[in-house]
PDB file of C-alpha atoms in Angstrom:
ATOM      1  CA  UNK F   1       0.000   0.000   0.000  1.00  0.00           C
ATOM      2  CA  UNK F   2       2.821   2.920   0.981  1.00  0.00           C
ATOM      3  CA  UNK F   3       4.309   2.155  -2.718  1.00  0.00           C
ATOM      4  CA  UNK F   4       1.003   2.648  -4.162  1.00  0.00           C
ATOM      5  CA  UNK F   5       0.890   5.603  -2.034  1.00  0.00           C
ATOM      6  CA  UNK F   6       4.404   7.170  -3.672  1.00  0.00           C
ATOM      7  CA  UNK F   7       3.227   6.921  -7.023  1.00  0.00           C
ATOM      8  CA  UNK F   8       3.499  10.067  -8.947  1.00  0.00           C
ATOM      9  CA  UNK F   9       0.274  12.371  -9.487  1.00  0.00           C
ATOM     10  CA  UNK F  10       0.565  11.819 -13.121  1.00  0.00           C
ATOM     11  CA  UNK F  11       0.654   7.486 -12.802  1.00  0.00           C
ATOM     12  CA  UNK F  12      -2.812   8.380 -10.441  1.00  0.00           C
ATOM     13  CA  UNK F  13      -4.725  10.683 -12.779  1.00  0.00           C
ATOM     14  CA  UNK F  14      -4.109   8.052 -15.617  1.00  0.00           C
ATOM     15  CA  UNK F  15      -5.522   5.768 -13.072  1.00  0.00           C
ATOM     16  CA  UNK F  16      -8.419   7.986 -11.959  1.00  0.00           C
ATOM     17  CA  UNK F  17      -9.094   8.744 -15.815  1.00  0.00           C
ATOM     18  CA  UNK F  18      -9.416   4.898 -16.911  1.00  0.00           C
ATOM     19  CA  UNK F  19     -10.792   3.401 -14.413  1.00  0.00           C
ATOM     20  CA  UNK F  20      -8.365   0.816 -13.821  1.00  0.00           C
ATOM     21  CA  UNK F  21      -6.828   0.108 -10.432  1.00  0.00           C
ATOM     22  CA  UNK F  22      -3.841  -2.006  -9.977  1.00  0.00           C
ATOM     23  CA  UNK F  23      -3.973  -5.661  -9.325  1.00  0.00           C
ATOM     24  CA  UNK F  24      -2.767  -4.841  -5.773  1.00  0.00           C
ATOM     25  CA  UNK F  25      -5.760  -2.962  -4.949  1.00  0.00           C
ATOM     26  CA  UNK F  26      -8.302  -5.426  -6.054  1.00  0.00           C
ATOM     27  CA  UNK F  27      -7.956  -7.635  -2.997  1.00  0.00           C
ATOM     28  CA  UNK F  28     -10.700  -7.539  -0.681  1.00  0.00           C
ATOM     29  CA  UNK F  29     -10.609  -4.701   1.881  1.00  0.00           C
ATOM     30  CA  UNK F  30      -7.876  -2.448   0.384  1.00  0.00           C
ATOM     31  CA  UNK F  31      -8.833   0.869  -0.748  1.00  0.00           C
ATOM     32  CA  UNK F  32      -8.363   2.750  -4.279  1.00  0.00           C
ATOM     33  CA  UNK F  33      -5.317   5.275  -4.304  1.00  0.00           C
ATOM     34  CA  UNK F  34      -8.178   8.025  -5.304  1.00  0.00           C
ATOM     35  CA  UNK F  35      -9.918   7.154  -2.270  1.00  0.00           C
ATOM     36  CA  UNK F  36      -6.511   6.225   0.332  1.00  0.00           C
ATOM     37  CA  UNK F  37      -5.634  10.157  -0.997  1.00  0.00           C
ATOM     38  CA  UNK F  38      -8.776  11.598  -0.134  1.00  0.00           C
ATOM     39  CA  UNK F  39      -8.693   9.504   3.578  1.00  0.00           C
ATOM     40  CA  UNK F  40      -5.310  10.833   4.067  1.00  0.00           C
ATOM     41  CA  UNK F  41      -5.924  14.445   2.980  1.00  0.00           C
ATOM     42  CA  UNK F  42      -9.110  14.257   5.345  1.00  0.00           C
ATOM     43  CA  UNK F  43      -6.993  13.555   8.324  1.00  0.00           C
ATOM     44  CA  UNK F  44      -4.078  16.029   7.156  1.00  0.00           C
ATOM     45  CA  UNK F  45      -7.249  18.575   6.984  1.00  0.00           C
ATOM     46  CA  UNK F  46      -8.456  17.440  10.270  1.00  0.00           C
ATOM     47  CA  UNK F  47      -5.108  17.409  11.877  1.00  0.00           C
ATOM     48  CA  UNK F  48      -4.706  20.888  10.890  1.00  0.00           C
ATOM     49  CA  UNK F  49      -8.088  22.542  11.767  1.00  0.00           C
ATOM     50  CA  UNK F  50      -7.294  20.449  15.437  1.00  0.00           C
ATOM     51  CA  UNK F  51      -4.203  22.502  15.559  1.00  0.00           C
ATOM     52  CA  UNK F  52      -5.658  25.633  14.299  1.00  0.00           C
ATOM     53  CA  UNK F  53      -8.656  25.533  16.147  1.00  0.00           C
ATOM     54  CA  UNK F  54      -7.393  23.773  19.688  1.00  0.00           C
ATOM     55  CA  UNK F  55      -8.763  26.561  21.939  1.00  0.00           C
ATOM     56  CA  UNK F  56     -12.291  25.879  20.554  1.00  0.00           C
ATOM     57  CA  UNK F  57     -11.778  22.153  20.695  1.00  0.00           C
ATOM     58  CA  UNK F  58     -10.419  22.816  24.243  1.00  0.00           C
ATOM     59  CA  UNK F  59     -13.168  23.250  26.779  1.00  0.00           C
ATOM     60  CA  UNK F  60     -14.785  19.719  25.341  1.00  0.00           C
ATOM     61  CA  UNK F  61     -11.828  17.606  25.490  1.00  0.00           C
ATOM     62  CA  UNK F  62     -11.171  18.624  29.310  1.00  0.00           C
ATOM     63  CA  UNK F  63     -15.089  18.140  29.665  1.00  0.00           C
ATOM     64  CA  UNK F  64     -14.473  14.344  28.356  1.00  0.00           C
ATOM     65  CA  UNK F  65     -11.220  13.937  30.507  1.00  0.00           C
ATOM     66  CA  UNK F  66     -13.700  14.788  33.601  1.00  0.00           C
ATOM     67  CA  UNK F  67     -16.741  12.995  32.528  1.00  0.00           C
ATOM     68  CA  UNK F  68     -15.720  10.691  29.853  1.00  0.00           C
ATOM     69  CA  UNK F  69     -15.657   6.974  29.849  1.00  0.00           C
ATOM     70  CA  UNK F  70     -11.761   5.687  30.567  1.00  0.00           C
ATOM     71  CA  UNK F  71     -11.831   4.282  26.923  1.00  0.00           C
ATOM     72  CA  UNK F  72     -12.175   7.596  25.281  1.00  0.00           C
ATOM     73  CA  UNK F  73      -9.865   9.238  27.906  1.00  0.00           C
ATOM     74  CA  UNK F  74      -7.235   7.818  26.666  1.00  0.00           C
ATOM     75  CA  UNK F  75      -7.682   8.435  22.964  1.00  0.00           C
ATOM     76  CA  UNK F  76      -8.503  11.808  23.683  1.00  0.00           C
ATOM     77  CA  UNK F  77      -4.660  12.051  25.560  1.00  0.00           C
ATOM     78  CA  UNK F  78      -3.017  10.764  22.550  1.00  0.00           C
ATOM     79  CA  UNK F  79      -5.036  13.685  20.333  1.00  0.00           C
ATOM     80  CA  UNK F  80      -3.926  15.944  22.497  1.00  0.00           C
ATOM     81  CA  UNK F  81      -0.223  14.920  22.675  1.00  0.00           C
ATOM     82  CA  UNK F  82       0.091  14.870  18.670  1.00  0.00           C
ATOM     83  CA  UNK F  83      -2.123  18.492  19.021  1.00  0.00           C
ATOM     84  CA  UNK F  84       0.272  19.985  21.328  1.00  0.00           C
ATOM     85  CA  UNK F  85       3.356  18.490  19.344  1.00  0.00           C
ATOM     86  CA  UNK F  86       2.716  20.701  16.507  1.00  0.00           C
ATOM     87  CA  UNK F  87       1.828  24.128  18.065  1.00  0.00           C
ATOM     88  CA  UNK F  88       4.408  26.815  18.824  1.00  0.00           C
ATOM     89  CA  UNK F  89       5.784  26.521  21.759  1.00  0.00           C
ATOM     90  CA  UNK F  90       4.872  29.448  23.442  1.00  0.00           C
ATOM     91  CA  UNK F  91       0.901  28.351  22.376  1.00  0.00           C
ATOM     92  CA  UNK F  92       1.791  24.795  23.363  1.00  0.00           C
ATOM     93  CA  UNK F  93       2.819  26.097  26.901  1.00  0.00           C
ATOM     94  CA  UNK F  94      -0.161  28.517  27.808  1.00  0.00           C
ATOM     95  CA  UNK F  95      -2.202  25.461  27.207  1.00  0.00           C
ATOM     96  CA  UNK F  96      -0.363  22.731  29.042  1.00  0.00           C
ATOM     97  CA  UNK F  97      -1.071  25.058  32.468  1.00  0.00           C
ATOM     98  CA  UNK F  98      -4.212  24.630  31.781  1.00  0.00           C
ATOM     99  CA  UNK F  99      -4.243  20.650  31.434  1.00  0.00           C
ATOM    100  CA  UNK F 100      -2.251  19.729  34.174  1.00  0.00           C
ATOM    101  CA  UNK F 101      -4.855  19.835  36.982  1.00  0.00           C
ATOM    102  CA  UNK F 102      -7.439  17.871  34.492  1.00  0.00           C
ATOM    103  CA  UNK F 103      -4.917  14.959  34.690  1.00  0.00           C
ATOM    104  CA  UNK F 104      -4.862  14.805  38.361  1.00  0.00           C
ATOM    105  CA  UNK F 105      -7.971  12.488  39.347  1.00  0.00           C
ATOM    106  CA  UNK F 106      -6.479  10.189  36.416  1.00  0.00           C
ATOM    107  CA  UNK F 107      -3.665   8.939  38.106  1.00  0.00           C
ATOM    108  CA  UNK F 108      -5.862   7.698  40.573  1.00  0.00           C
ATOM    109  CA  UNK F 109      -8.195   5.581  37.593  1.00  0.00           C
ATOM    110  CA  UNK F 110      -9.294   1.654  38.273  1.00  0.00           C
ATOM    111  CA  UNK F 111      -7.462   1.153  34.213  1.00  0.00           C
ATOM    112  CA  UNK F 112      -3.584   1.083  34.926  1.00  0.00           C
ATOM    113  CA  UNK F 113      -3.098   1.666  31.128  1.00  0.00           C
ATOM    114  CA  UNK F 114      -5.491   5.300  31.894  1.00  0.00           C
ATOM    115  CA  UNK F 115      -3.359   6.015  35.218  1.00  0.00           C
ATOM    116  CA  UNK F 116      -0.385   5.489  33.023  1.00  0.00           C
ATOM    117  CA  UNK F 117      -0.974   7.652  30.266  1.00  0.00           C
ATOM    118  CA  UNK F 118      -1.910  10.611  31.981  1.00  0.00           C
ATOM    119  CA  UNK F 119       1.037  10.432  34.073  1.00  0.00           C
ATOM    120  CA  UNK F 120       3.172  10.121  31.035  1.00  0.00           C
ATOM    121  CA  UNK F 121       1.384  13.347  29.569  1.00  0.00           C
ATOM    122  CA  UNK F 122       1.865  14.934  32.560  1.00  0.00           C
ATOM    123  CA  UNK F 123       5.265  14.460  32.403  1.00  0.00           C
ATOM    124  CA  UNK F 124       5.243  15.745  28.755  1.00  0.00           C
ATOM    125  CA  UNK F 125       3.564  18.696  29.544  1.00  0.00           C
ATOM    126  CA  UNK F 126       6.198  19.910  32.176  1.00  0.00           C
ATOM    127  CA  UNK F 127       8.452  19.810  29.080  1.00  0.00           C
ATOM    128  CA  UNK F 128       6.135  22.330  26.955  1.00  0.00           C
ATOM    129  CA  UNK F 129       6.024  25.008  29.741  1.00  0.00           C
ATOM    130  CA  UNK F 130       8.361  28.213  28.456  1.00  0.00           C
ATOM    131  CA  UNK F 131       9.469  30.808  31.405  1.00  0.00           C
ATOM    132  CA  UNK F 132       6.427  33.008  31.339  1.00  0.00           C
ATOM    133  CA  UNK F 133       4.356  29.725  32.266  1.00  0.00           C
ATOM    134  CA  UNK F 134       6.508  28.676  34.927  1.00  0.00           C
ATOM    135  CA  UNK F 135       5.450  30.757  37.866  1.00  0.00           C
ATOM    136  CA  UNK F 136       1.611  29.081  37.271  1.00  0.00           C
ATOM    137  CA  UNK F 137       2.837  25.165  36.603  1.00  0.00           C
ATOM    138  CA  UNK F 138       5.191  25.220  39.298  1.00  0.00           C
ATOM    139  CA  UNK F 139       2.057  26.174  41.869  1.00  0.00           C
ATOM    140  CA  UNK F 140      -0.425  23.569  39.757  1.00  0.00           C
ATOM    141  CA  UNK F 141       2.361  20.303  39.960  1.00  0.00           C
ATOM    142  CA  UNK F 142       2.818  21.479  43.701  1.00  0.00           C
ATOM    143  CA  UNK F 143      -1.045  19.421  43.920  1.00  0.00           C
ATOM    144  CA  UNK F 144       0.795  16.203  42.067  1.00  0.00           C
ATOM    145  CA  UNK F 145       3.290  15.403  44.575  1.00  0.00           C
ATOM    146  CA  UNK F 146       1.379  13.765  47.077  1.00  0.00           C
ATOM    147  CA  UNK F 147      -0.490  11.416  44.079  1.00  0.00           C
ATOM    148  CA  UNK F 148       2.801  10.789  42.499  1.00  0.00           C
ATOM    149  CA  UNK F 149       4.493   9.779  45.215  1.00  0.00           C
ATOM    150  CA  UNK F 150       1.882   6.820  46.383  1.00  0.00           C
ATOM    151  CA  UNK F 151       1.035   6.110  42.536  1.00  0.00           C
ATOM    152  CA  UNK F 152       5.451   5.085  42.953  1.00  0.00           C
ATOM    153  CA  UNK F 153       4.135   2.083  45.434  1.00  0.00           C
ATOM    154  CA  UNK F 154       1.645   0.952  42.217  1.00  0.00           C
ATOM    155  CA  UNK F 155       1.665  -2.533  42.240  1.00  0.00           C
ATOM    156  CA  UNK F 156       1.951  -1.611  37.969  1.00  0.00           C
ATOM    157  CA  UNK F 157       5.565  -1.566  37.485  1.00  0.00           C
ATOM    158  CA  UNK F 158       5.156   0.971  34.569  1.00  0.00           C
ATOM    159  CA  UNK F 159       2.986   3.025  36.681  1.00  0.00           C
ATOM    160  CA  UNK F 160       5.606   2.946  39.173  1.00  0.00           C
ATOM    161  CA  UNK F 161       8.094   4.032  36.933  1.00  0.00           C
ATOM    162  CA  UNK F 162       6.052   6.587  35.093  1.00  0.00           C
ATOM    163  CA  UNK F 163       5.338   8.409  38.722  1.00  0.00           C
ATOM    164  CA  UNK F 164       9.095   8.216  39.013  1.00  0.00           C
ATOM    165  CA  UNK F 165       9.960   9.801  36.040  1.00  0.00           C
ATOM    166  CA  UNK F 166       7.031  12.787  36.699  1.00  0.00           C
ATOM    167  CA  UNK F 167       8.620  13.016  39.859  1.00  0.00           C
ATOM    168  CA  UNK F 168      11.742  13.996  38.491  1.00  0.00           C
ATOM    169  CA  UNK F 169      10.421  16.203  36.296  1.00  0.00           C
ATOM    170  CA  UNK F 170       8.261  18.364  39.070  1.00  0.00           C
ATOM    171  CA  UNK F 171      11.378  18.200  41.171  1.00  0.00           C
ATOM    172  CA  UNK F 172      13.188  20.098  38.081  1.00  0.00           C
ATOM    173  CA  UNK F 173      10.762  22.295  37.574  1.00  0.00           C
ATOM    174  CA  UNK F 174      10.477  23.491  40.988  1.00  0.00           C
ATOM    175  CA  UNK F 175      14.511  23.450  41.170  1.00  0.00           C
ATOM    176  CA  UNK F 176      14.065  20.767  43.910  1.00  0.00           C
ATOM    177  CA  UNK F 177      17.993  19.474  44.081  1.00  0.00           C
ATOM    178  CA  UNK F 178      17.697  17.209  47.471  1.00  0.00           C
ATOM    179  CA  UNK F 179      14.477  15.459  46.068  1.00  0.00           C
ATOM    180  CA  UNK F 180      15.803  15.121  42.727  1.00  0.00           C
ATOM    181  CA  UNK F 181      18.754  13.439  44.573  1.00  0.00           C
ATOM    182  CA  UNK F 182      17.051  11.057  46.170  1.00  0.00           C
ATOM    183  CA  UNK F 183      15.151  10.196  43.133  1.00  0.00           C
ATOM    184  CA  UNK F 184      17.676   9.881  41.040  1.00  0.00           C
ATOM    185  CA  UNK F 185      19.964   7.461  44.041  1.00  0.00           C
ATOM    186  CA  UNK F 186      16.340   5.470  44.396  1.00  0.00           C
ATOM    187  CA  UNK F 187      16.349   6.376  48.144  1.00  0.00           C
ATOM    188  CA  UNK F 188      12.334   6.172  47.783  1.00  0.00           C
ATOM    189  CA  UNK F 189      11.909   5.857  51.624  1.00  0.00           C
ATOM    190  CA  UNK F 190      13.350   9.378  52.287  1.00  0.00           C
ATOM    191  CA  UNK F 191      10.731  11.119  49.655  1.00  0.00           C
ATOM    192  CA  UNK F 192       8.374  11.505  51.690  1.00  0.00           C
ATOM    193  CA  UNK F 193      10.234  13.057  54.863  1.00  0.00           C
ATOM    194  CA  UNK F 194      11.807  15.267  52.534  1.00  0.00           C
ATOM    195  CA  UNK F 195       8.576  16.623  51.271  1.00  0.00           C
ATOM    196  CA  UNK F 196       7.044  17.201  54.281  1.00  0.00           C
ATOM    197  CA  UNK F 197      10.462  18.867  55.613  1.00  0.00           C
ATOM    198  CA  UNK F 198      10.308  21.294  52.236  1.00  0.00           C
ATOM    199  CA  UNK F 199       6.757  22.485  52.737  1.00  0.00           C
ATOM    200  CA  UNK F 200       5.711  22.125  56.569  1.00  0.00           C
ATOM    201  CA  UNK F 201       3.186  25.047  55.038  1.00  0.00           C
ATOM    202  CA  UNK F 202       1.444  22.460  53.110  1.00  0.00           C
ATOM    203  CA  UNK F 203       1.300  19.914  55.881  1.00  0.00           C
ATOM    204  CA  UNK F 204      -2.275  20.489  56.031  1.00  0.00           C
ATOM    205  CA  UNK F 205      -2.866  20.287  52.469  1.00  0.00           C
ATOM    206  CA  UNK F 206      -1.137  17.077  51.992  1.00  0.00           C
ATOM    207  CA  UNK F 207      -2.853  15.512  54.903  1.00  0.00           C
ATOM    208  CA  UNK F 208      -6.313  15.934  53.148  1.00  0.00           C
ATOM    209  CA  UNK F 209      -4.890  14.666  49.855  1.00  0.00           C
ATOM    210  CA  UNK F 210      -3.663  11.236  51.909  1.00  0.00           C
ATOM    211  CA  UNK F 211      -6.787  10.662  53.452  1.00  0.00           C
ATOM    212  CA  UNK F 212      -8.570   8.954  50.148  1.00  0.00           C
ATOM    213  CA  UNK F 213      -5.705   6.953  49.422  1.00  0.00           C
ATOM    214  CA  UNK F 214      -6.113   4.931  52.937  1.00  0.00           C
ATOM    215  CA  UNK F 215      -8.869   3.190  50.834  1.00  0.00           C
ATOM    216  CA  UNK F 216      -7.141   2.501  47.536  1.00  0.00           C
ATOM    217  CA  UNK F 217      -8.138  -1.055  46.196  1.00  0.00           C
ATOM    218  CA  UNK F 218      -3.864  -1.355  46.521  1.00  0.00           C
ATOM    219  CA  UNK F 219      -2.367  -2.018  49.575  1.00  0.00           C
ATOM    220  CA  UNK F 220       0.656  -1.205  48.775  1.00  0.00           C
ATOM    221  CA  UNK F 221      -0.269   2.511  48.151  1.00  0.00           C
ATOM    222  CA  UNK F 222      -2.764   2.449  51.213  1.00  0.00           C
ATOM    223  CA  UNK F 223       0.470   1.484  53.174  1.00  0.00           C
ATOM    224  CA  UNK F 224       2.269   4.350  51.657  1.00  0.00           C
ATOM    225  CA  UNK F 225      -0.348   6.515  52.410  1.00  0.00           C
ATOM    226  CA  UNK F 226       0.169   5.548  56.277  1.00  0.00           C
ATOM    227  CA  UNK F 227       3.959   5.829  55.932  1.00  0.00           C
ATOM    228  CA  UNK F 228       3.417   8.968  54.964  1.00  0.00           C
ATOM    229  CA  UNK F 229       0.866  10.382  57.265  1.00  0.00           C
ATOM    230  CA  UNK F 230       2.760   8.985  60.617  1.00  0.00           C
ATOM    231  CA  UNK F 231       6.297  10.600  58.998  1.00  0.00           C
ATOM    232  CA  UNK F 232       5.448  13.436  61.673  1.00  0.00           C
ATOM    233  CA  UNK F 233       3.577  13.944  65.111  1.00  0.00           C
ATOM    234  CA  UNK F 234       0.705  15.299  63.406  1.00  0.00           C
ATOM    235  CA  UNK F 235      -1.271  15.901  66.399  1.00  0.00           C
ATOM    236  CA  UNK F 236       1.725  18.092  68.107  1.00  0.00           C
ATOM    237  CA  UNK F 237       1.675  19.870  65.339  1.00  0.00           C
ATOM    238  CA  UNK F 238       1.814  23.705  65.748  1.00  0.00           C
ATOM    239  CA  UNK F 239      -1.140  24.097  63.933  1.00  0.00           C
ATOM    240  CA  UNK F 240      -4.094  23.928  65.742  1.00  0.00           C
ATOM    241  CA  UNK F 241      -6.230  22.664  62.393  1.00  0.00           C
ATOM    242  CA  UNK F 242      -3.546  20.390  61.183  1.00  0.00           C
ATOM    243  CA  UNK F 243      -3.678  18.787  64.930  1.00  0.00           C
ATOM    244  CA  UNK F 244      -7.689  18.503  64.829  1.00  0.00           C
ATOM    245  CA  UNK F 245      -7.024  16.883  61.156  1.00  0.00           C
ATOM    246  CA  UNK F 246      -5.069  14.683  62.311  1.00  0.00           C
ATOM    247  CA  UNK F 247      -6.685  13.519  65.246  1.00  0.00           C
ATOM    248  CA  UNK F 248      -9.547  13.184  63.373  1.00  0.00           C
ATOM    249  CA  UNK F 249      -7.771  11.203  60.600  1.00  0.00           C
ATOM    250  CA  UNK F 250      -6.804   8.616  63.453  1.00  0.00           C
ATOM    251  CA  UNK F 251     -10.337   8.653  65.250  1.00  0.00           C
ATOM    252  CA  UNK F 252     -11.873   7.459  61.483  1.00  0.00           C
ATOM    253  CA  UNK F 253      -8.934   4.870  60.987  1.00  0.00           C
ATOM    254  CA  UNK F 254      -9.889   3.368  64.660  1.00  0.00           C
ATOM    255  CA  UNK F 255     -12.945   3.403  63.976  1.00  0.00           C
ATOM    256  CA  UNK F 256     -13.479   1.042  61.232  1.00  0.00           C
ATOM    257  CA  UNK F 257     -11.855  -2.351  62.246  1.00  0.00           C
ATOM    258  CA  UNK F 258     -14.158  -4.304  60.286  1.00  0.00           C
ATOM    259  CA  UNK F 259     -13.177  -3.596  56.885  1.00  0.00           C
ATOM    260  CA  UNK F 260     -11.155  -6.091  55.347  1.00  0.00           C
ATOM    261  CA  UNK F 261      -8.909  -3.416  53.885  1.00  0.00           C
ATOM    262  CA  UNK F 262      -8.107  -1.208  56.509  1.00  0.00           C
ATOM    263  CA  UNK F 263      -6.549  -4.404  59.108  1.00  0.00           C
ATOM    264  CA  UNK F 264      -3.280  -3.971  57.309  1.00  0.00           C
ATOM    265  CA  UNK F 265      -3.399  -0.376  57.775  1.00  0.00           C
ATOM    266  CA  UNK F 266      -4.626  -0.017  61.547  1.00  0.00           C
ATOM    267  CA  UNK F 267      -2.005  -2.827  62.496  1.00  0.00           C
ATOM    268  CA  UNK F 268       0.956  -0.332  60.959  1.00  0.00           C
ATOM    269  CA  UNK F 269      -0.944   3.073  62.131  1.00  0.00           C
ATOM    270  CA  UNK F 270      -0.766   1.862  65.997  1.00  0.00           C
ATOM    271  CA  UNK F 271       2.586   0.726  65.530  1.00  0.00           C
ATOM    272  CA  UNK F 272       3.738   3.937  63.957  1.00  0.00           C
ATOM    273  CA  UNK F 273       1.501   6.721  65.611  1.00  0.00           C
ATOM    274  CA  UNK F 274       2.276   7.325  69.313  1.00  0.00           C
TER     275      UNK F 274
END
């Protein structure tokens, strides 16, 4: 078919103008050159009015990443990737800010192949963002580092690695040298002392973000999630609502021995948490 494809304009008009087809395209499902030009020039066409027109085609596509079955999540990533590919960069940048918090509640998807594509276009959008974007996508990743770090304990060894490698790309971005350090030396137990050490400011914040990860269907992120919650005396905290958080975090672990899934956890929380 691609040879058929390189013939020259002149060897297809004779064919358009006779009728004739060569023997190659008589088999059953294979398309005429007239009408394999006219597919690819549609999706050339399309490909460019995608490009041309991504701010209109925008709004939708992040409406589909929120709503969307998992299925068409993904294919609308890989549009987006090839979109973003061929814009300017500065155009390609502006836009990525925008995506990053849509890809968020992905990582988090029941499809491993969904949780690792978005984290993979995550990553691939750090790379877009040009210096008048970085002020905004360094606060928006600030929200991944929690998710990235527990998606690391995925029992999906290319989700693991995926959350690795966005890891190391937020901790670049932000100009993060010890975490980047530890990444890069695969000293994954220190990660999450060291992030709670950088920003005791968004102890609070990252507190809230654990708390739905205690029940992920995993248990080897639900035990990071406790690793990473007992890291500090929470309830000593100077804080007087990051105390009553976490106080209230250990009340609702306490109080549901029954569940199957949280034994595990309550057996390491009263070990860890004085």
């Amino acid at each position: 078919m691609l040879s058929l494809l390189l013939q020259s304009p002149s060897r297809q008009a004779e064919l358009e103008q006779s009728g004739h087809e060569p023997d190659g395209e008589r088999h059953q499902g294979c398309p005429s050159v007239v009408t394999a030009n006219l597919l690819l020039g549609g999706l050339v066409g399309l490909s460019e009015a995608w490009v041309r027109n991504i701010e209109v085609f925008l709004p939708g596509m992040m409406k589909i990443l929120q709503d969307g079955r998992e299925d068409v999540k993904m294919k609308i990533l890989v549009v987006l990737g090839n979109v973003l590919g061929q814009l300017q960069k500065r155009k390609a940048s502006s836009i990525a800010v925008q995506l990053v918090a849509r890809l968020l509640p992905l990582f988090d998807s029941e499809c491993s192949e969904l949780r690792e594509i978005s984290i993979c276009m995550f990553t691939h959008l750090l790379e877009l963002v040009v210096w008048r974007d970085e002020k905004r996508m360094r606060k928006e990743v600030q929200r991944a580092l929690v998710p990235l770090l527990f998606r690391m304990s995925d029992q999906t060894p290319s989700v693991a690695e995926a959350s690795r490698e966005a890891l190391l790309g937020v901790s670049e971005l932000l100009r993060w040298k010890t975490l980047q350090h530890l990444l890069k030396r695969e000293r994954l137990w220190e990660l999450g002392a060291c992030l709670l050490k950088k920003s005791r400011s968004r102890t609070e914040e990252y507190l809230q973000q654990s708390l739905p990860y205690l029940q992920d269907p995993q248990n080897d992120v639900r035990l990071a999630a406790v690793r990473f919650i007992t890291l500090q005396p929470l309830e000593t905290d100077q804080d007087m609502s990051v105390r009553s958080l976490a106080a209230q975090t250990t009340l609702f672990l306490r109080s549901r021995p029954m569940q199957p899934r949280s034994r595990g956890i309550l057996g390491v929380l009263c070990c860890c948490w004085p």
